[in-house]
Coordinates of N, CA and C in Angstrom, one line a residue:
M1 N 1.1 -1.5 0.3 CA 0.0 -0.4 0.1 C 0.9 1.7 -0.3
K2 N 0.8 1.9 -1.1 CA 1.6 3.2 -1.0 C 0.7 4.5 -1.1
L3 N 1.2 5.7 -0.6 CA 0.7 6.9 -0.2 C 1.4 7.8 -0.7
Q4 N -0.3 8.6 -1.3 CA -0.1 9.8 -2.0 C -0.1 11.3 -2.1
L5 N 0.8 11.8 -2.0 CA 0.2 13.1 -1.9 C -0.2 14.2 -2.4
A6 N -2.0 14.9 -2.9 CA -2.6 15.6 -3.7 C -1.8 17.1 -3.4
L7 N -1.4 18.1 -4.5 CA -1.4 18.9 -4.3 C -2.1 19.9 -5.7
D8 N -3.0 20.7 -4.5 CA -3.5 21.5 -5.1 C -3.6 22.6 -5.0
L9 N -3.7 23.6 -3.9 CA -4.2 24.7 -4.0 C -2.2 25.6 -4.0
V10 N -1.7 24.7 -4.8 CA -0.4 26.0 -4.5 C -0.1 26.3 -6.0
D11 N 1.3 26.7 -5.6 CA 2.0 27.3 -7.1 C 3.2 26.4 -6.8
I12 N 4.1 26.1 -8.0 CA 5.1 25.5 -7.8 C 6.4 25.9 -6.6
P13 N 6.7 27.0 -6.1 CA 7.9 27.0 -5.7 C 6.8 26.3 -3.6
Q14 N 5.4 26.7 -3.1 CA 5.1 26.2 -2.4 C 4.5 24.7 -2.6
A15 N 4.3 24.2 -3.9 CA 4.4 22.6 -3.9 C 5.7 22.4 -3.7
I16 N 6.8 22.3 -3.9 CA 8.0 21.9 -3.7 C 8.6 21.9 -1.8
E17 N 8.3 23.3 -2.0 CA 8.5 23.5 -0.1 C 7.6 22.1 0.2
V18 N 6.0 21.8 0.6 CA 5.5 20.9 0.9 C 5.8 19.9 0.9
V19 N 6.5 19.3 -0.1 CA 7.3 18.1 -0.6 C 8.3 18.1 0.2
R20 N 9.0 18.8 0.6 CA 10.3 19.1 1.8 C 10.1 18.6 2.9
E21 N 8.5 18.8 3.2 CA 8.3 19.1 5.1 C 8.1 17.1 4.7
V22 N 7.7 16.6 3.9 CA 6.5 15.3 3.9 C 7.4 14.3 3.2
E23 N 8.4 15.0 2.4 CA 9.2 13.8 1.6 C 9.5 11.9 1.8
P24 N 10.1 11.8 2.9 CA 10.8 10.5 3.8 C 9.5 9.4 4.1
Y25 N 7.8 10.5 4.1 CA 7.1 9.7 4.5 C 6.0 9.0 3.3
I26 N 5.8 9.4 2.0 CA 5.3 10.0 0.8 C 5.7 8.6 -0.2
D27 N 5.4 8.1 -1.3 CA 5.7 7.9 -2.1 C 5.1 8.1 -3.5
I28 N 4.2 9.3 -3.8 CA 3.6 9.4 -5.1 C 3.9 11.0 -4.4
V29 N 3.7 12.0 -5.3 CA 3.2 13.2 -5.1 C 2.6 13.6 -6.3
E30 N 1.2 14.1 -6.0 CA 0.4 14.3 -7.2 C 0.4 16.1 -7.7
I31 N 0.2 16.1 -9.1 CA 0.2 17.7 -9.1 C -1.4 17.8 -9.4
G32 N -2.2 18.2 -8.6 CA -3.4 18.4 -9.0 C -3.9 19.0 -9.8
T33 N -5.2 18.9 -10.8 CA -5.7 19.7 -11.8 C -5.4 21.1 -11.2
P34 N -5.8 21.9 -10.3 CA -5.7 23.0 -10.3 C -4.1 23.4 -10.8
V35 N -3.3 22.8 -9.9 CA -1.8 23.0 -10.1 C -1.4 23.5 -11.7
V36 N -1.9 22.3 -12.8 CA -1.5 22.4 -14.0 C -2.7 23.1 -14.7
I37 N -3.4 23.6 -14.1 CA -4.6 24.5 -14.8 C -3.7 26.1 -14.6
N38 N -3.2 26.1 -13.3 CA -2.4 27.7 -13.2 C -1.3 27.9 -13.5
E39 N -0.2 26.5 -13.7 CA 1.3 26.7 -13.5 C 1.8 25.7 -15.3
G40 N 0.3 24.8 -16.1 CA 1.2 23.9 -16.9 C 1.8 23.0 -16.2
L41 N 2.4 22.2 -17.1 CA 3.1 20.8 -17.1 C 4.5 20.9 -16.3
R42 N 5.1 23.0 -16.6 CA 6.5 23.2 -16.0 C 6.0 22.5 -14.5
A43 N 4.9 22.8 -14.5 CA 4.5 22.3 -12.3 C 5.7 20.6 -12.2
V44 N 5.4 20.1 -13.2 CA 5.4 18.0 -13.1 C 6.6 18.2 -12.9
K45 N 7.5 19.4 -14.7 CA 8.7 18.8 -14.7 C 9.4 19.4 -13.4
E46 N 9.4 20.4 -12.8 CA 10.0 21.1 -12.1 C 9.9 20.0 -10.8
M47 N 9.0 19.9 -10.0 CA 9.0 18.8 -8.7 C 9.4 17.4 -9.3
K48 N 9.6 17.1 -11.0 CA 10.1 15.9 -11.0 C 12.6 16.3 -10.4
A49 N 12.4 17.0 -10.7 CA 13.6 17.7 -11.3 C 14.0 17.7 -9.2
A50 N 12.8 18.1 -8.7 CA 13.1 18.3 -7.4 C 13.7 17.5 -6.5
Y51 N 12.5 16.8 -6.9 CA 12.7 14.9 -6.2 C 12.5 13.8 -6.8
P52 N 13.6 13.2 -8.0 CA 13.8 12.3 -8.5 C 13.5 11.3 -8.0
N53 N 13.4 10.8 -6.5 CA 13.3 9.3 -6.0 C 11.9 8.7 -5.9
L54 N 10.9 10.4 -6.1 CA 9.9 10.4 -5.8 C 8.6 10.0 -7.4
D55 N 7.7 9.3 -7.1 CA 7.0 8.9 -8.6 C 5.9 10.4 -8.4
V56 N 6.1 10.8 -9.4 CA 5.4 12.4 -9.8 C 4.1 11.9 -10.4
L57 N 3.1 12.1 -10.1 CA 1.6 12.0 -10.8 C 0.9 13.2 -11.5
A58 N 0.7 13.8 -12.5 CA 0.3 14.7 -13.1 C -1.7 14.5 -13.3
D59 N -2.1 15.1 -12.5 CA -3.5 14.8 -12.6 C -4.5 15.7 -14.0
L60 N -4.4 15.0 -14.8 CA -4.9 15.7 -16.0 C -6.1 15.7 -16.3
K61 N -7.0 14.4 -15.2 CA -8.2 14.1 -15.7 C -8.4 14.1 -17.1
I62 N -7.7 13.3 -18.2 CA -8.0 13.3 -19.7 C -9.7 12.7 -19.7
M63 N -9.7 13.3 -20.9 CA -10.8 13.1 -21.4 C -11.3 12.8 -22.7
D64 N -9.9 13.3 -23.8 CA -10.0 12.8 -25.3 C -9.0 13.3 -25.1
A65 N -8.1 12.5 -26.3 CA -7.0 12.7 -27.0 C -5.6 12.2 -26.1
G66 N -6.4 10.8 -25.6 CA -5.5 10.2 -25.0 C -4.3 10.3 -24.6
G67 N -4.0 9.4 -26.3 CA -2.4 9.1 -26.5 C -1.1 10.4 -26.5
Y68 N -2.0 11.3 -27.4 CA -1.4 12.6 -27.1 C -1.6 13.5 -25.7
E69 N -2.0 13.2 -24.9 CA -1.7 14.2 -23.7 C -0.8 13.2 -22.4
I70 N -0.7 12.1 -23.1 CA 0.1 11.1 -22.4 C 1.5 11.5 -22.6
M71 N 1.8 11.7 -24.0 CA 2.9 11.9 -24.4 C 3.6 13.4 -23.9
K72 N 2.6 13.9 -24.0 CA 3.2 15.5 -23.9 C 3.8 15.1 -22.1
A73 N 2.6 14.6 -21.5 CA 2.6 14.5 -19.2 C 3.9 13.7 -19.8
S74 N 4.0 12.5 -19.9 CA 5.8 11.9 -20.0 C 6.6 12.7 -20.8
E75 N 6.8 13.8 -21.6 CA 7.2 14.3 -21.7 C 8.3 15.0 -20.5
A76 N 7.5 15.0 -19.8 CA 7.4 16.8 -18.8 C 8.1 16.3 -17.3
G77 N 7.7 14.4 -17.6 CA 8.7 14.0 -16.3 C 7.7 13.1 -15.5
A78 N 6.3 13.0 -15.6 CA 4.8 12.7 -14.8 C 5.3 10.6 -15.2
D79 N 5.4 10.3 -14.1 CA 5.4 8.6 -13.4 C 3.7 8.1 -14.1
I80 N 2.9 8.6 -13.6 CA 1.4 8.4 -13.8 C 0.5 9.1 -14.4
I81 N -0.1 9.5 -14.9 CA -1.0 10.3 -15.4 C -2.3 9.6 -15.3
T82 N -3.6 10.9 -15.2 CA -4.5 9.9 -14.6 C -5.8 10.6 -16.1
V83 N -7.0 9.6 -15.8 CA -7.7 9.3 -17.2 C -9.2 9.2 -16.5
L84 N -9.9 10.4 -17.1 CA -11.2 10.3 -16.4 C -12.1 8.8 -17.3
G85 N -12.9 7.8 -16.0 CA -13.0 6.9 -16.3 C -14.7 6.9 -17.4
A86 N -15.2 8.5 -16.9 CA -16.4 8.8 -17.4 C -15.9 8.8 -19.1
T87 N -14.9 8.8 -19.7 CA -14.2 8.9 -21.0 C -15.0 7.5 -22.1
D88 N -14.7 7.7 -23.2 CA -15.1 6.4 -23.7 C -13.8 5.2 -24.1
D89 N -13.6 4.5 -24.1 CA -13.2 3.3 -23.9 C -11.7 3.6 -25.2
M90 N -12.2 4.4 -26.5 CA -11.0 4.7 -27.5 C -9.7 5.7 -27.1
T91 N -10.3 6.4 -26.3 CA -9.4 7.5 -25.4 C -8.2 6.5 -23.9
I92 N -9.3 6.0 -23.2 CA -8.3 5.3 -22.0 C -7.3 4.0 -23.3
K93 N -8.4 3.6 -24.2 CA -7.0 2.8 -25.6 C -5.3 3.2 -25.3
G94 N -6.1 4.4 -26.5 CA -5.3 5.6 -26.8 C -3.6 6.0 -25.4
A95 N -4.5 6.1 -24.3 CA -3.4 6.6 -23.2 C -2.6 5.6 -23.1
V96 N -3.3 3.8 -22.7 CA -2.8 2.4 -22.2 C -1.5 2.4 -23.2
E97 N -1.5 2.8 -24.6 CA -0.6 2.5 -25.4 C 0.3 3.5 -25.5
E98 N 0.1 4.5 -25.2 CA 1.0 5.6 -25.8 C 1.8 5.7 -24.2
A99 N 1.4 5.3 -22.8 CA 1.8 4.5 -21.6 C 2.7 4.0 -21.7
K100 N 2.5 2.7 -22.4 CA 3.5 1.9 -22.3 C 4.3 2.1 -23.3
K101 N 4.0 2.6 -24.5 CA 5.1 3.1 -25.0 C 6.5 3.9 -24.0
Q102 N 5.7 4.5 -23.3 CA 6.3 5.9 -22.2 C 7.4 5.1 -21.4
G103 N 6.3 3.6 -21.0 CA 6.8 3.3 -19.7 C 6.3 3.7 -18.3
K104 N 5.4 4.8 -18.8 CA 4.4 5.3 -18.3 C 3.1 4.4 -16.9
Q105 N 2.8 5.1 -15.9 CA 1.5 4.4 -15.8 C -0.3 5.3 -15.8
I106 N -1.0 4.3 -15.7 CA -2.0 5.2 -16.5 C -2.8 5.1 -14.7
L107 N -3.8 6.1 -13.9 CA -5.0 5.9 -12.9 C -5.6 6.3 -14.1
V108 N -6.9 5.5 -13.7 CA -8.2 5.9 -14.4 C -9.2 6.3 -12.9
D109 N -9.6 7.4 -13.3 CA -10.4 8.2 -12.1 C -11.8 8.2 -11.9
M110 N -12.6 7.3 -11.1 CA -13.7 7.4 -11.6 C -14.8 8.5 -10.9
I111 N -14.1 9.5 -10.7 CA -15.3 10.4 -10.3 C -16.5 10.6 -11.2
N112 N -17.3 10.8 -10.5 CA -18.9 11.2 -11.2 C -19.1 9.6 -12.4
V113 N -18.8 8.0 -11.9 CA -19.0 7.0 -12.8 C -20.7 6.8 -11.9
K114 N -21.7 6.4 -12.7 CA -22.6 6.4 -11.9 C -22.5 4.5 -11.4
D115 N -22.0 3.9 -12.8 CA -22.4 2.5 -12.4 C -21.1 2.1 -11.8
I116 N -20.5 2.1 -11.4 CA -19.2 2.1 -10.9 C -18.4 0.7 -11.1
E117 N -19.7 -0.6 -10.5 CA -18.8 -1.8 -11.0 C -18.9 -2.1 -12.7
T118 N -19.9 -2.1 -13.1 CA -19.9 -2.4 -14.6 C -18.8 -1.8 -15.3
R119 N -18.8 -0.4 -15.2 CA -17.7 0.2 -15.4 C -16.7 0.2 -15.0
A120 N -15.7 -0.2 -13.7 CA -15.0 -0.8 -13.4 C -14.2 -1.8 -14.0
K121 N -15.2 -3.2 -14.3 CA -14.9 -4.1 -14.9 C -14.4 -3.8 -16.0
E122 N -15.4 -3.0 -17.0 CA -15.0 -2.3 -18.4 C -13.5 -2.2 -18.9
I123 N -12.8 -0.7 -17.6 CA -12.4 -0.4 -17.8 C -10.7 -1.1 -17.3
D124 N -10.6 -1.8 -16.4 CA -9.7 -4.0 -16.2 C -9.4 -3.9 -17.2
E125 N -10.7 -4.4 -18.3 CA -10.2 -5.1 -19.2 C -9.3 -4.5 -20.6
L126 N -8.7 -3.0 -20.6 CA -8.2 -2.3 -20.8 C -6.9 -1.9 -20.7
G127 N -6.2 -2.1 -19.6 CA -5.1 -3.1 -19.1 C -4.1 -1.5 -18.6
V128 N -5.3 -0.5 -18.3 CA -4.6 0.3 -17.0 C -4.1 -0.1 -15.6
D129 N -3.2 0.7 -15.1 CA -2.3 0.4 -13.7 C -2.9 0.1 -12.9
Y130 N -3.9 1.4 -12.6 CA -5.1 1.5 -11.0 C -6.5 2.3 -11.7
I131 N -7.3 1.7 -11.0 CA -8.6 2.1 -11.0 C -9.0 3.2 -9.5
C132 N -9.0 4.4 -9.9 CA -9.2 5.2 -8.1 C -10.8 5.4 -8.3
V133 N -11.2 5.0 -6.9 CA -12.3 5.9 -6.9 C -12.3 7.1 -6.0
H134 N -12.8 8.0 -6.2 CA -12.8 9.6 -5.9 C -14.0 10.4 -5.9
T135 N -14.1 10.9 -4.4 CA -15.2 11.6 -4.0 C -14.5 13.2 -4.9
G136 N -15.4 14.1 -5.0 CA -14.8 14.9 -5.5 C -15.0 16.2 -4.1
Y137 N -14.7 17.6 -4.7 CA -14.7 18.1 -3.1 C -15.4 18.8 -3.3
D138 N -16.9 19.1 -4.1 CA -17.8 19.4 -4.3 C -19.1 18.7 -3.3
L139 N -19.4 17.1 -3.5 CA -19.9 16.0 -3.1 C -18.9 16.1 -1.6
Q140 N -17.3 15.4 -1.1 CA -16.9 15.9 0.5 C -17.6 17.4 1.0
A141 N -17.9 18.3 0.7 CA -18.8 19.1 1.5 C -19.6 19.1 1.4
V142 N -20.5 18.0 1.3 CA -22.0 17.0 1.8 C -21.6 16.2 2.8
G143 N -20.8 15.6 2.9 CA -19.9 14.0 3.8 C -20.1 13.4 3.3
K144 N -19.8 13.1 1.6 CA -19.9 12.3 1.0 C -18.5 11.4 1.2
N145 N -18.0 10.3 1.2 CA -16.8 9.6 0.9 C -17.0 8.9 0.1
S146 N -16.1 8.3 -0.3 CA -15.5 7.0 -1.6 C -15.2 5.7 -1.0
F147 N -15.5 5.3 0.6 CA -15.3 3.9 1.1 C -16.3 2.9 0.6
E148 N -16.9 3.1 0.8 CA -18.2 2.0 0.2 C -17.7 1.4 -1.3
D149 N -17.7 2.7 -2.3 CA -17.0 2.5 -3.5 C -15.9 1.8 -3.7
L150 N -15.2 1.8 -2.4 CA -13.6 1.6 -2.8 C -13.8 -0.6 -2.6
Q151 N -14.9 -0.7 -1.8 CA -14.9 -1.8 -1.7 C -16.2 -2.7 -3.0
T152 N -16.5 -1.7 -3.8 CA -17.0 -2.1 -5.0 C -16.0 -2.7 -5.6
I153 N -15.4 -1.6 -6.1 CA -14.3 -1.6 -7.0 C -13.3 -2.8 -7.2
K154 N -13.1 -2.8 -5.5 CA -12.3 -4.3 -5.1 C -13.0 -5.9 -5.0
K155 N -14.0 -5.5 -5.8 CA -14.7 -7.2 -5.4 C -14.8 -7.3 -7.5
A156 N -14.5 -6.2 -8.2 CA -14.4 -6.4 -9.1 C -13.4 -6.2 -9.9
V157 N -12.4 -5.8 -9.7 CA -11.4 -5.6 -11.2 C -10.2 -6.8 -10.0
T158 N -9.7 -7.2 -11.5 CA -8.8 -8.4 -11.1 C -7.3 -8.1 -11.7
R159 N -7.3 -7.4 -12.4 CA -6.2 -7.1 -12.8 C -5.5 -5.6 -12.3
A160 N -5.9 -4.3 -12.2 CA -5.8 -3.6 -12.1 C -5.3 -3.5 -10.4
K161 N -4.5 -2.3 -10.1 CA -4.4 -2.2 -8.4 C -5.7 -1.1 -8.5
T162 N -6.1 -1.1 -7.0 CA -7.3 0.2 -6.8 C -6.7 1.2 -6.0
A163 N -7.3 2.1 -6.0 CA -6.7 3.8 -5.1 C -7.9 4.2 -4.4
V164 N -8.0 5.1 -3.5 CA -9.5 5.5 -3.1 C -8.4 7.0 -2.8
A165 N -9.3 8.1 -3.3 CA -9.5 9.4 -2.9 C -10.5 10.4 -2.4
G166 N -10.0 11.6 -1.6 CA -11.6 12.5 -1.7 C -11.7 12.4 0.4
G167 N -11.1 13.4 0.8 CA -11.6 13.9 2.2 C -10.6 12.8 2.6
I168 N -9.6 11.8 2.9 CA -8.9 10.8 3.3 C -8.2 11.6 5.0
K169 N -8.7 11.8 5.9 CA -7.6 12.4 6.9 C -7.6 11.4 8.0
L170 N -6.8 12.1 8.6 CA -6.2 10.3 9.9 C -6.9 10.0 10.7
E171 N -8.5 10.4 10.8 CA -9.0 10.1 11.9 C -9.6 8.7 10.7
S172 N -10.2 9.0 9.7 CA -10.7 8.0 8.4 C -9.8 6.8 8.3
L173 N -8.6 7.3 8.3 CA -7.6 6.4 7.5 C -7.4 4.9 8.0
P174 N -7.9 4.7 9.1 CA -7.8 3.2 9.4 C -8.9 2.5 8.8
E175 N -10.2 2.9 8.0 CA -11.2 2.5 7.8 C -11.0 2.5 6.6
V176 N -9.9 3.4 5.8 CA -10.0 3.1 4.4 C -8.6 1.6 3.9
I177 N -8.0 2.0 4.9 CA -7.1 0.9 4.8 C -7.5 -0.7 5.0
A178 N -8.6 -0.6 6.3 CA -9.1 -2.2 6.0 C -10.2 -2.2 4.7
A179 N -10.6 -1.8 4.0 CA -10.6 -2.2 2.6 C -9.8 -2.1 1.4
G180 N -8.3 -2.1 2.1 CA -7.4 -2.9 1.5 C -7.2 -2.5 0.7
P181 N -7.0 -1.3 -0.6 CA -7.1 -0.5 -1.3 C -4.8 -0.4 -1.4
D182 N -5.1 -0.2 -3.1 CA -3.1 -0.3 -2.9 C -2.8 0.7 -2.9
L183 N -3.4 2.1 -3.7 CA -2.4 3.6 -3.0 C -3.9 4.3 -2.4
V184 N -3.3 5.2 -1.1 CA -4.1 6.3 -0.2 C -3.9 7.8 -0.8
I185 N -5.3 7.9 -1.2 CA -4.5 9.6 -1.9 C -4.9 10.6 -1.0
V186 N -4.3 12.0 -0.4 CA -4.4 12.9 0.8 C -3.6 13.8 0.5
G187 N -5.3 14.4 0.7 CA -4.6 16.6 0.1 C -5.0 16.6 1.5
G188 N -6.0 17.8 1.3 CA -6.0 18.2 2.9 C -5.7 17.9 4.2
G189 N -5.9 16.4 4.2 CA -5.7 15.4 5.7 C -3.8 16.2 5.9
I190 N -3.4 16.2 4.5 CA -1.8 16.7 5.1 C -1.7 17.9 4.9
T191 N -1.8 18.2 3.8 CA -1.5 20.3 3.7 C -2.3 20.9 4.3
G192 N -3.9 20.8 4.6 CA -4.2 21.3 5.8 C -3.6 21.4 7.1
Q193 N -3.2 21.1 7.5 CA -2.3 20.2 8.9 C -1.1 21.5 9.5
E194 N -1.5 21.9 10.4 CA 0.0 22.8 11.3 C 1.0 21.8 10.7
D195 N 1.2 20.8 11.7 CA 2.7 20.0 11.4 C 2.4 18.9 10.1
K196 N 2.5 19.0 9.3 CA 2.5 18.4 8.0 C 3.5 17.1 8.4
K197 N 4.9 17.0 8.7 CA 5.6 16.2 8.9 C 4.8 15.1 9.7
A198 N 4.5 15.4 10.9 CA 4.1 14.4 12.1 C 2.8 13.9 11.3
V199 N 1.9 14.1 10.7 CA 0.8 13.7 10.3 C 0.7 12.8 9.4
A200 N 2.0 12.9 7.9 CA 2.3 12.2 7.1 C 3.5 10.9 7.6
A201 N 4.1 11.4 9.2 CA 4.9 10.1 9.1 C 4.1 9.0 9.5
E202 N 3.0 9.4 10.6 CA 1.8 9.1 11.4 C 1.2 7.9 10.1
M203 N 0.9 8.7 9.1 CA -0.2 8.5 8.2 C 0.7 7.1 7.3
Q204 N 2.1 7.0 6.9 CA 3.0 6.2 6.3 C 3.0 5.4 7.5
Q205 N 3.5 5.4 8.4 CA 3.5 4.2 9.5 C 2.2 3.2 9.7
L206 N 0.7 4.2 9.6 CA 0.0 3.4 9.8 C -0.9 2.2 8.5
I207 N 0.1 2.7 7.8 CA 0.0 2.0 6.2 C 0.9 0.8 5.8
K208 N 2.0 1.1 6.5 CA 2.9 0.2 6.4 C 2.3 -1.0 7.1
Q209 N 1.3 -0.5 8.6 CA 1.2 -1.7 8.9 C 0.0 -2.1 9.1
G210 N -0.5 -1.7 7.8 CA -2.0 -2.3 7.3 C -1.3 -3.5 6.1

């Protein structure tokens, strides 16, 4: 089980500074969609240059032109790139093909997919690396989480690894770990804390025990 830190509301220098605090305790650093919108793929490039030992995920949420966008993210140094589960199979196939060519990984984000179980089975057949259940920011605000959906995809998926994102904090982490995802994605649960290092260290310890 790995821990991914999601960075969303930061610029490049802030992102690099946050990672400096928690680097020993995370496996993957995510350049979130808002950062990509504000800073472009340069944010991916600079993060990879600053922390070559960490995997960098570019949260592009690809919906079209899968092969081309994977190629551009790969050129910037991304190790893992996100594609939306709500897109069509051709886009996912194109993304997977290009990722294999570049030696990169694909994480499919299931945000807003209505029939999670059926779609997860379909996507699993397309050769992606991770399938991620994700409660978006707007739904977190009304108290939703992804833990039930995680159980659903764990049963449905036989090839891809599973991931979970959305509102995970130290208090809810044991419940997440019990469901057994391969990747736990945490944003504000670390970045919004005063002592980021201590929280990240505790999270990593719980994950390794799990």
